[in-house]
Amino acid sequence: MAASQSKQSERMTGAEAIVRSLEELGTEVIFGIPGGAVLPLYEALFSAEKLRHVLVRHEQGAGHAAEGYAWASGKVGVCLATSGPGATNLVTALADAYLDSVPLVAITGQVGSSLLGTDAFQEADIRGITMPITKHNIMVSHPDEIPGALAEAFHLASTGRPGPVLVDFPKDVQNAELDFAWPPAVDLPGYKPTTKPHSRQITQAAKLIAEAKKPVIYAGGGIIKAGAHKELREFAELTGVPVVTTLMALGAFPSHHELFMGMPGMHGTVPAVAALQKADLLITIGARFDDRVTGDPDRFAPDAQVIHADVDPAEIGKIRVVDVPIVGDARQVLSEFTDVFKKSKKISAPKIDEWKGYLGDMKQRFPRGYDPQSDGSLSPQYVIETLSKEVGPEAIYVAGVGQHQMWAAQFIDFEHPRTWLNSGGLGTMGFSVPAALGAKAACPDKEVWAIDGDGCFQMTNQEITTAAVEGFPFKVALINNGNLGMVRQWQTLFYEGHYSHTKLHQDTTYVPDFLGLASALGAEAIRVTTEDEVLPAIQRAREINDRPVVIDFVVGEDAQVWPMISAGSSNSEIQYARDLRPLFDEEISAGESPADIHETVQEVNEEN
C-alpha cells in the first residue's frame, strides 16, 4: 500500500500530513475546489511536489472526475471539497460511485471541533448525510489519526467490493501539529472480505456446467473491477459457453468474439436476451441481477439453475434464488473454474453445439441496426457507429445517461476493459463530461471521447473550462436532439405522445447555441447536420490536441432505442422494433429443443 516503508517521524501540521499521506498512498491527481474549511489543506497543497490538484468548476464535477480517473486507471480516485455546500455537492457523485462500486476517497473539510453541532456557518453533518451512500465514512478528531484514517480509507475503497469512502477533517485538526510517521498500522478487525472461493462450491458449480445443455455466462461489472477479463476469456473458450456482458461489463469480453452474444437487458441485443431467457444454467460472475437486466424477476430465465459468484455476499440470493452460491473474487473464481476443467478427469466441457447453433442463428437474424430518420434528419446511431469505426477500440468512451448512452453501448465495439465508462446504477445525467476529464487525467496518452446528450451536457459543461485550462484535450460527441430523449421516447410509447416538459429549445432556434457555448468554455466547436459531415468532423476533432473539442451533432428528435423491453415486463416480450410483436412468442416457444429452434430459425431465414 505504502510507497515508502520509513518509520522515521517528522513534525508537521495535520494539513501537511494529509498531503503526505496521499502521496505515500500513490495518489497522483486530486480533483477539488478550495473553501474556508480546507484552506489549511490548500496551503499544504501549494508546496506539494508529487500531487497534482485539478481545479474543477463544481464539486459534483470533482466527484465524477475522480470516478472517471478510477474507472480508467483501476486506482483510487480522490476528490476534495470544503464544508457545507461544498461537501453536499459531492453527494450525487458519491451515490453514483456507491451503486457502481467505484473506488473513491472523498476528503471534506469541516468547521472547527468547538463549533460542531452549533449550526455554524457552512456546517453540515456530511457523515450523516452520506452514510447510506458510502462504504464507510469517518471524522478525524485528532491529528495523530490522519495517516491511519487515510490508509484505512484507501484500503476500504479498493478491496472487496470497491466503493466510496469519505473522510471529514475539522479545520482545527488540519491546523494542529503531529509527529508524522509512515506507514501506519491498518487494523480493521471487522473487515475481512472473502476473496478465495470455497473449493466445494467450485466443484459443485463445475458439475452443473458440465451437465448443462443451454448454459450462458452472465458477466457483470465485477469482472472489470477484479481485473478478470483474461480469466473470463480463457474459461469461456475452454468450455465453449456463450457470454453476455452487462452494461457495466462491456469490454470485459471482446465484442468481435464468436461466443459473445452482446449486452442483455432493457435495450440489450436479442441474442443476449435470448441466451438468458432460454438458458438452463446461468453462470453469474460479478453481476447482481439488476432490474434493467431481469425485467420481471419472476419471469426471468424461468428454466435456469443459477450459479452466482460475487465478492459481496449480500448480493447472492438478493434477487434470484441461487443453486450454487460462491463468495469470492471474480478472478479467483474463474481461475479455479478453469483449473477444474483442465485437470479433472470426471468433469469436461458441456456438449452444447445445438445451443450455440441456435444463438448463432439469433445473431444472424437480429443484428444491430436502425432505420434512417423518416424526415431525413441525421441519425444518432449513424454518428456513433461512424465514431466507433473511425476511432477504434483503443480509445476510452464515456457516456452520459439516456438514449445516447444506450446507442453507444449498442454501436461501439468494445474489445478491452476500462474503455467504457458510464453511470449504470444511479443513472446520473451530467456524468460524462467530468468523468471524461478524469479519464484523460488518468490516461493522458489515450484518446478520450465523451458521448453526451444535450440535456446531460447542460448539467456539467462547465468542466470543459477545467479541461481547457488544465490541459486535458478530450473530445465531446454531443448528440443534440433538442429534447430529453429517453423521457420523450417513453412519452411516445406509454403516454400517448404527450411531450410534457421534455423539449429543450425552440423549433427554429439553437438555445443554447452549443457552438458559442463550447467556444466560450475554451473548446474548439464544430456543428454537424448531415451524414456527409460526420466523418470529416470526427477526423478534424482527432487532429486537435491542444484543447477540448465539442462536436454538436444535430440529430432527429424521433430516433428511438431498439430493441426494448418495457419496464416490469418479461424479457420474453423484447421488441426488435416498434411495429414488431414480442419475439419469443408461438414461433419460438420455450418448450422447443435447441434443435427444433435451430430448424425454425433456418426456415424463417429462408422465407425472408
XYZ file of C-alpha atoms in Angstrom:
608
model
C 0.000 0.000 0.000
C 2.672 2.497 1.004
C 5.212 3.932 -1.385
C 7.702 4.256 1.469
C 8.421 1.984 4.427
C 10.270 4.584 6.511
C 9.107 4.888 10.129
C 11.162 7.997 10.897
C 8.859 10.708 12.270
C 8.658 14.322 11.131
C 6.887 17.253 12.743
C 4.195 18.808 10.540
C 0.648 20.162 10.515
C -2.403 17.990 10.036
C -2.927 19.509 6.584
C 0.639 18.632 5.614
C 0.062 15.113 6.961
C -2.990 14.727 4.696
C -0.942 15.679 1.653
C 1.991 13.455 2.663
C -0.334 10.516 3.327
C -1.961 10.894 -0.089
C 1.474 10.918 -1.705
C 2.569 7.832 0.226
C -0.612 6.078 -0.890
C 0.309 6.666 -4.522
C -2.135 9.461 -5.308
C -1.054 11.497 -8.324
C -4.113 13.634 -9.080
C -6.800 15.122 -6.861
C -9.883 16.997 -8.077
C -11.329 19.770 -5.949
C -12.283 23.371 -5.109
C -10.947 25.374 -2.140
C -13.087 26.913 0.582
C -12.798 28.217 4.105
C -12.783 24.864 5.901
C -9.991 23.445 3.717
C -7.729 26.484 3.451
C -5.045 24.852 5.628
C -5.069 21.859 3.300
C -4.768 24.100 0.242
C -1.843 25.858 1.890
C -0.170 22.445 2.152
C -1.069 21.628 -1.458
C 0.671 24.835 -2.547
C 4.020 23.190 -1.767
C 3.150 19.615 -2.788
C 5.675 18.149 -5.223
C 4.137 14.777 -6.119
C 0.445 15.626 -6.048
C -1.348 17.464 -8.851
C -4.507 19.335 -7.927
C -7.073 19.908 -10.694
C -9.287 22.904 -10.007
C -12.763 21.903 -11.182
C -15.690 24.317 -11.510
C -18.198 22.400 -9.377
C -17.789 19.819 -6.631
C -20.065 17.360 -8.430
C -17.570 17.616 -11.286
C -14.772 16.820 -8.824
C -16.571 13.652 -7.732
C -17.338 12.439 -11.246
C -13.797 13.292 -12.401
C -12.442 11.172 -9.564
C -14.787 8.384 -10.702
C -13.547 8.672 -14.276
C -9.962 8.557 -13.043
C -10.695 5.420 -11.023
C -12.614 3.727 -13.858
C -9.893 4.348 -16.438
C -6.851 3.648 -14.247
C -8.051 0.998 -11.822
C -6.670 3.149 -8.987
C -8.486 5.002 -6.224
C -9.897 8.338 -7.359
C -9.637 11.265 -4.939
C -11.771 14.397 -4.665
C -11.722 17.311 -2.239
C -14.385 19.761 -1.068
C -14.910 22.284 1.671
C -17.587 22.016 4.363
C -21.316 22.600 3.976
C -22.376 23.154 0.356
C -19.005 22.011 -0.958
C -19.399 18.664 0.750
C -23.087 18.275 -0.110
C -22.300 18.939 -3.774
C -20.335 15.674 -3.709
C -23.398 13.642 -2.715
C -24.541 12.723 -6.244
C -21.066 11.532 -7.235
C -20.732 9.512 -4.024
C -24.099 7.847 -4.631
C -23.055 7.139 -8.203
C -19.761 5.569 -7.074
C -21.562 3.543 -4.410
C -24.034 1.966 -6.823
C -21.357 1.278 -9.471
C -18.698 0.060 -6.990
C -16.121 2.712 -7.919
C -13.087 3.052 -5.584
C -13.218 6.662 -4.432
C -11.922 8.639 -1.448
C -13.660 11.955 -0.765
C -11.876 14.367 1.544
C -14.050 17.081 3.069
C -13.302 19.987 5.321
C -15.416 20.617 8.391
C -15.945 23.524 10.777
C -13.756 23.614 13.840
C -14.371 20.982 16.512
C -15.626 23.566 19.016
C -18.315 24.651 16.553
C -19.702 21.206 15.758
C -23.415 20.995 16.432
C -23.903 24.766 16.704
C -25.228 25.336 13.164
C -22.073 27.271 12.417
C -21.535 28.922 9.049
C -21.232 26.206 6.356
C -21.636 23.372 8.859
C -23.295 20.200 7.549
C -23.339 16.710 9.005
C -21.749 15.206 5.912
C -21.155 11.897 7.693
C -24.834 11.513 8.474
C -25.841 12.693 5.010
C -23.566 10.227 3.199
C -23.828 7.214 5.492
C -26.273 5.361 3.165
C -24.185 6.069 0.053
C -20.632 5.365 1.208
C -18.878 2.134 2.000
C -17.518 3.839 5.112
C -17.069 7.353 6.429
C -15.188 8.871 9.329
C -14.479 12.198 11.004
C -10.876 12.591 12.141
C -10.873 14.157 15.598
C -7.125 14.268 16.317
C -4.154 14.953 14.019
C -2.383 11.760 15.105
C -5.211 9.802 13.452
C -4.626 11.270 9.988
C -2.168 8.736 8.445
C -4.124 5.729 9.707
C -7.501 7.159 8.685
C -6.382 7.778 5.112
C -4.597 4.429 4.820
C -7.765 2.696 6.016
C -9.895 4.750 3.623
C -7.824 3.678 0.618
C -7.829 0.053 1.757
C -11.596 0.007 2.214
C -12.269 1.811 -1.058
C -10.162 -0.549 -3.171
C -10.643 -4.005 -1.644
C -13.539 -6.441 -1.529
C -16.393 -4.799 -3.372
C -14.922 -1.366 -4.169
C -16.760 1.786 -3.233
C -16.548 5.367 -1.970
C -15.156 6.309 1.448
C -15.467 9.805 2.933
C -13.016 11.299 5.428
C -14.062 14.525 7.160
C -11.410 16.841 8.655
C -12.340 19.673 11.056
C -10.326 22.814 10.383
C -8.579 22.780 13.761
C -7.352 19.216 13.111
C -5.789 20.436 9.862
C -4.001 23.239 11.736
C -2.795 21.163 14.689
C 0.636 19.521 14.655
C 1.689 15.871 14.855
C 4.756 13.695 14.558
C 4.143 12.105 11.149
C 5.446 8.586 10.500
C 4.716 6.165 7.685
C 3.399 3.531 7.263
C 0.663 3.499 9.886
C -0.853 0.315 11.243
C -4.101 -0.573 9.488
C -6.283 -2.584 11.834
C -9.809 -3.331 10.657
C -10.819 -6.481 12.563
C -14.424 -6.339 11.344
C -13.486 -6.032 7.691
C -12.189 -9.203 6.091
C -13.684 -9.643 2.616
C -13.648 -13.185 1.283
C -11.699 -13.388 -1.958
C -10.852 -17.092 -2.213
C -13.878 -19.201 -3.171
C -14.718 -22.439 -1.375
C -13.390 -25.424 -3.325
C -16.518 -27.499 -2.694
C -18.705 -24.786 -4.250
C -16.372 -24.573 -7.227
C -16.613 -28.315 -7.793
C -20.377 -28.324 -7.421
C -20.690 -25.488 -9.917
C -18.336 -27.187 -12.373
C -20.508 -30.308 -12.333
C -23.591 -28.247 -13.188
C -21.721 -26.583 -16.048
C -20.566 -29.927 -17.445
C -24.125 -31.285 -17.400
C -25.823 -28.203 -18.836
C -27.403 -28.200 -22.289
C -28.002 -24.446 -22.566
C -25.547 -22.650 -20.288
C -24.596 -18.973 -20.517
C -22.000 -16.867 -18.709
C -23.709 -13.785 -17.306
C -20.767 -11.446 -16.615
C -21.153 -8.199 -14.688
C -19.038 -5.204 -13.786
C -17.288 -7.218 -11.077
C -15.216 -8.809 -13.858
C -13.628 -5.458 -14.659
C -13.262 -4.432 -11.003
C -11.372 -7.674 -10.331
C -9.236 -7.433 -13.467
C -10.637 -10.802 -14.538
C -11.126 -10.249 -18.280
C -8.330 -12.628 -19.307
C -9.639 -15.320 -16.990
C -13.162 -14.830 -18.364
C -11.996 -15.330 -21.937
C -9.901 -18.383 -21.071
C -12.789 -20.042 -19.232
C -15.305 -19.266 -21.993
C -13.032 -20.586 -24.733
C -12.157 -23.692 -22.731
C -15.792 -24.629 -22.129
C -17.356 -23.094 -25.248
C -20.063 -21.415 -23.148
C -21.605 -18.266 -24.694
C -21.092 -14.958 -22.878
C -23.267 -11.933 -22.214
C -21.845 -8.852 -20.502
C -23.944 -6.273 -18.709
C -23.809 -2.557 -19.447
C -21.166 -2.181 -16.740
C -19.054 -5.034 -18.120
C -18.765 -4.012 -21.773
C -15.149 -4.548 -22.779
C -14.656 -7.413 -20.340
C -15.095 -9.800 -23.271
C -14.195 -8.866 -26.884
C -17.239 -7.825 -28.880
C -15.879 -9.496 -32.017
C -15.632 -12.926 -30.343
C -17.882 -15.647 -31.709
C -19.025 -16.566 -28.176
C -20.117 -13.002 -27.402
C -23.888 -12.528 -27.535
C -23.890 -8.859 -26.535
C -25.450 -6.873 -23.733
C -28.666 -8.134 -22.137
C -31.438 -6.084 -20.617
C -33.946 -3.392 -21.447
C -32.025 -2.262 -24.535
C -29.835 -5.300 -24.978
C -29.319 -7.430 -28.047
C -31.826 -10.085 -28.960
C -29.198 -12.894 -28.813
C -28.125 -11.817 -25.302
C -31.690 -11.656 -24.032
C -32.462 -14.993 -25.696
C -29.372 -16.572 -24.149
C -30.509 -15.664 -20.650
C -34.201 -16.292 -21.169
C -33.765 -19.739 -22.779
C -30.824 -20.931 -20.651
C -30.927 -23.938 -18.371
C -27.919 -22.625 -16.396
C -26.760 -19.097 -15.580
C -23.082 -18.836 -14.641
C -23.309 -15.453 -12.986
C -19.992 -13.755 -12.171
C -19.794 -10.276 -10.661
C -23.353 -9.336 -11.632
C -26.275 -8.506 -9.368
C -29.478 -9.366 -11.291
C -30.259 -5.704 -11.792
C -33.860 -4.891 -12.725
C -32.718 -3.441 -16.068
C -31.329 -6.882 -16.917
C -34.024 -9.121 -15.476
C -37.209 -7.205 -16.235
C -39.870 -9.001 -14.222
C -37.660 -11.178 -11.964
C -40.371 -13.811 -11.586
C -40.295 -14.422 -15.345
C -36.553 -14.061 -15.842
C -34.719 -17.165 -17.117
C -37.566 -19.345 -15.849
C -35.941 -22.725 -16.587
C -32.416 -21.914 -15.449
C -30.466 -23.118 -12.472
C -28.189 -20.409 -11.093
C -24.544 -20.287 -10.123
C -23.859 -16.913 -8.553
C -20.315 -15.810 -7.705
C -19.704 -12.397 -6.148
C -17.219 -10.854 -3.743
C -20.151 -9.237 -1.901
C -22.166 -11.948 -0.119
C -25.093 -9.544 0.276
C -25.774 -9.747 -3.470
C -26.084 -13.533 -3.571
C -29.713 -14.568 -3.348
C -30.925 -10.973 -3.011
C -32.977 -11.045 -6.219
C -32.828 -14.616 -7.531
C -32.781 -17.938 -5.675
C -29.331 -19.452 -6.171
C -28.478 -23.123 -6.619
C -24.728 -22.755 -6.070
C -23.616 -19.645 -4.177
C -19.923 -18.719 -4.373
C -18.414 -15.881 -2.370
C -15.104 -14.795 -3.826
C -13.112 -12.565 -6.119
C -14.172 -12.958 -9.766
C -10.618 -13.501 -10.946
C -10.005 -16.312 -8.478
C -13.388 -17.900 -9.156
C -12.771 -18.037 -12.902
C -9.223 -19.310 -12.438
C -10.451 -22.152 -10.271
C -13.231 -22.986 -12.707
C -10.633 -23.220 -15.456
C -8.361 -25.410 -13.333
C -11.195 -27.863 -12.694
C -11.980 -28.260 -16.392
C -8.309 -28.570 -17.299
C -7.322 -31.053 -14.607
C -10.368 -33.111 -13.684
C -10.827 -36.490 -15.350
C -14.507 -36.613 -14.407
C -15.597 -33.108 -15.442
C -15.446 -31.999 -19.063
C -16.777 -29.170 -21.167
C -20.530 -29.311 -21.845
C -21.805 -30.596 -25.192
C -23.746 -27.595 -26.433
C -23.359 -27.434 -30.216
C -27.129 -27.205 -30.756
C -27.405 -24.391 -28.202
C -24.604 -22.428 -29.829
C -26.214 -23.022 -33.228
C -29.471 -21.521 -32.005
C -27.745 -18.443 -30.583
C -25.645 -18.082 -33.718
C -28.825 -18.037 -35.762
C -30.269 -15.393 -33.450
C -27.180 -13.222 -34.057
C -27.697 -13.534 -37.828
C -31.410 -12.956 -37.685
C -31.348 -9.975 -35.327
C -28.174 -7.970 -35.971
C -27.774 -4.483 -34.608
C -29.252 -1.914 -36.940
C -31.514 1.102 -37.268
C -33.863 2.756 -39.720
C -32.973 6.161 -41.205
C -34.965 9.094 -39.863
C -38.202 9.495 -41.794
C -37.734 13.267 -42.003
C -34.250 12.928 -43.481
C -32.511 14.255 -40.377
C -29.210 12.887 -39.127
C -29.477 9.518 -37.351
C -27.713 9.436 -33.974
C -26.926 5.750 -34.464
C -25.038 6.607 -37.657
C -22.980 9.169 -35.763
C -21.945 6.740 -33.031
C -21.345 3.835 -35.418
C -19.107 6.077 -37.552
C -17.267 7.255 -34.446
C -16.562 3.671 -33.407
C -15.270 2.700 -36.841
C -13.038 5.761 -37.178
C -11.647 5.984 -33.635
C -11.444 2.265 -32.859
C -11.397 0.154 -29.699
C -8.206 1.562 -28.144
C -9.909 4.815 -27.134
C -11.854 5.429 -23.930
C -15.560 6.184 -24.398
C -17.515 7.928 -21.623
C -21.285 8.226 -21.831
C -23.863 10.306 -20.091
C -27.286 8.815 -19.361
C -30.161 8.329 -21.751
C -30.637 7.384 -25.377
C -27.079 8.323 -26.365
C -25.765 6.026 -23.622
C -27.719 3.074 -24.982
C -26.756 3.792 -28.603
C -23.099 3.979 -27.521
C -23.426 0.641 -25.727
C -25.012 -0.884 -28.837
C -22.926 0.591 -31.671
C -19.401 0.915 -30.261
C -17.203 -2.163 -30.498
C -15.533 -2.725 -27.126
C -12.521 -5.007 -27.150
C -10.764 -4.050 -23.903
C -11.726 -3.425 -20.272
C -11.731 0.098 -18.830
C -12.545 1.642 -22.204
C -16.251 2.118 -21.428
C -17.275 4.443 -18.593
C -20.857 5.288 -17.722
C -23.281 5.721 -14.867
C -25.219 2.466 -14.625
C -26.768 2.080 -11.194
C -27.719 5.657 -10.354
C -28.148 6.799 -13.959
C -26.644 10.235 -13.370
C -27.209 12.859 -16.039
C -24.116 15.053 -16.198
C -21.680 12.199 -15.594
C -19.965 12.203 -18.977
C -18.006 15.462 -19.264
C -16.344 15.446 -15.807
C -15.757 11.681 -15.952
C -14.056 12.111 -19.333
C -11.888 14.794 -17.725
C -10.880 12.289 -15.035
C -10.226 9.556 -17.580
C -7.971 11.867 -19.593
C -6.104 12.804 -16.409
C -5.576 9.111 -15.702
C -4.628 8.165 -19.264
C -3.187 11.270 -20.974
C -1.840 9.253 -23.907
C -5.233 7.721 -24.724
C -7.905 9.268 -26.891
C -10.967 10.023 -24.765
C -14.447 10.662 -26.183
C -17.379 11.844 -24.113
C -20.631 10.842 -25.787
C -23.229 13.128 -24.299
C -26.774 14.303 -24.826
C -27.792 17.942 -24.977
C -29.716 17.529 -21.721
C -26.801 15.929 -19.860
C -24.272 18.357 -21.328
C -26.093 21.369 -19.912
C -25.691 19.997 -16.379
C -21.891 19.809 -16.153
C -20.460 21.507 -19.245
C -18.531 23.957 -17.050
C -15.862 21.254 -16.710
C -14.963 21.897 -20.364
C -13.293 25.023 -18.988
C -11.413 22.889 -16.480
C -10.188 20.721 -19.333
C -9.153 23.753 -21.376
C -7.292 25.447 -18.522
C -5.717 22.312 -17.066
C -4.739 20.785 -20.415
C -6.970 17.723 -20.826
C -7.964 17.712 -24.514
C -10.736 15.154 -24.645
C -13.478 15.227 -27.287
C -17.240 15.533 -26.872
C -19.674 13.965 -29.333
C -22.806 15.907 -28.421
C -25.960 14.110 -29.583
C -28.272 17.095 -29.859
C -31.899 16.162 -30.477
C -33.340 19.193 -28.700
C -35.092 17.003 -26.149
C -34.680 14.895 -23.058
C -34.565 11.963 -25.453
C -35.188 8.890 -23.328
C -38.036 10.577 -21.463
C -39.506 11.618 -24.813
C -39.252 8.010 -26.032
C -41.252 6.807 -23.035
C -43.773 9.579 -23.572
C -44.097 8.427 -27.187
C -44.614 4.787 -26.262
C -46.525 4.938 -22.989
C -48.039 8.434 -22.620
C -49.798 8.903 -25.980
C -47.190 11.326 -27.260
C -47.829 13.879 -24.520
C -44.405 15.556 -24.505
C -44.654 17.172 -21.111
C -41.626 19.414 -20.492
C -39.063 17.422 -22.466
C -38.310 19.889 -25.277
C -35.096 21.809 -24.596
C -35.227 24.595 -27.204
C -37.494 26.303 -29.698
C -38.030 24.629 -33.075
C -36.072 27.142 -35.122
C -33.551 28.449 -32.594
C -30.438 26.920 -31.058
C -30.826 27.759 -27.376
C -28.228 27.476 -26.145
C -26.014 27.850 -29.176
C -23.647 24.981 -28.430
C -21.040 26.349 -30.821
C -20.920 29.647 -28.957
C -21.112 27.932 -25.570
C -18.322 25.468 -26.294
C -16.135 28.225 -27.713
C -16.737 30.404 -24.657
C -15.755 27.498 -22.404
C -12.419 27.148 -24.201
C -13.164 24.338 -26.647
C -12.961 24.016 -30.412
C -16.564 23.886 -31.633
C -17.909 22.084 -34.700
C -21.515 21.655 -35.878
C -22.719 18.708 -37.989
C -26.172 18.392 -39.521
C -25.759 15.876 -42.388
C -24.263 12.414 -42.816
C -21.531 13.552 -45.176
C -20.249 15.956 -42.499
C -19.928 13.310 -39.776
C -16.646 11.626 -40.684
C -14.764 14.848 -41.604
C -15.812 16.393 -38.280
C -14.559 13.392 -36.312
C -11.289 13.418 -38.242
C -10.849 17.122 -37.640
C -11.503 16.683 -33.911
C -8.872 13.960 -33.704
C -6.271 16.315 -35.161
C -6.830 18.904 -32.405
C -4.882 18.015 -29.270
C -4.188 21.356 -27.596
C -7.724 21.922 -26.272
C -11.007 20.067 -25.865
C -13.318 19.688 -28.862
C -17.128 19.707 -28.878
C -18.939 18.422 -31.972
C -22.592 19.428 -31.995
C -24.298 16.612 -33.915
C -27.805 17.905 -34.652
C -29.931 14.760 -34.958
C -33.604 13.903 -35.380
C -35.791 14.133 -32.316
C -37.812 10.997 -33.072
C -34.964 8.449 -33.119
C -35.603 5.705 -30.588
C -33.571 2.998 -28.908
C -34.375 -0.529 -30.069
C -34.542 -3.374 -29.078
C -36.584 -2.584 -25.998
C -38.211 -4.385 -23.084
C -40.801 -2.316 -21.240
C -40.083 -1.770 -17.544
C -41.525 -4.577 -15.439
C -42.185 -6.825 -18.438
C -40.782 -10.246 -19.093
C -37.617 -10.426 -21.164
C -39.598 -12.715 -23.447
C -41.501 -9.613 -24.538
C -38.469 -7.927 -26.067
C -39.313 -5.997 -29.217
C -36.866 -5.576 -32.063
C -38.656 -2.509 -33.410
C -41.791 -0.561 -32.617
C -44.021 -2.363 -35.128
C -42.949 -5.914 -34.254
C -44.687 -8.244 -31.839
C -42.706 -9.789 -28.980
C -40.007 -12.074 -30.355
C -40.398 -15.054 -28.064
C -43.970 -15.955 -28.979
C -45.501 -19.070 -30.504
C -42.987 -19.032 -33.346
C -40.132 -19.870 -30.966
C -41.591 -21.219 -27.766
C -39.766 -22.002 -24.564
C -40.720 -25.651 -24.792
C -38.858 -26.360 -28.018
C -35.499 -28.049 -28.034
C -32.421 -26.251 -29.383
C -32.596 -28.469 -32.492
C -36.225 -27.515 -33.139
C -35.432 -23.841 -32.615
C -32.432 -24.080 -34.950
C -34.653 -25.579 -37.658
C -37.365 -22.962 -37.114
C -34.899 -20.103 -37.418
C -33.479 -21.575 -40.614
C -36.984 -21.761 -42.076
C -37.681 -18.155 -41.138
C -34.394 -17.028 -42.677
C -35.221 -18.872 -45.911
C -38.652 -17.244 -46.015
C -37.081 -13.814 -45.583
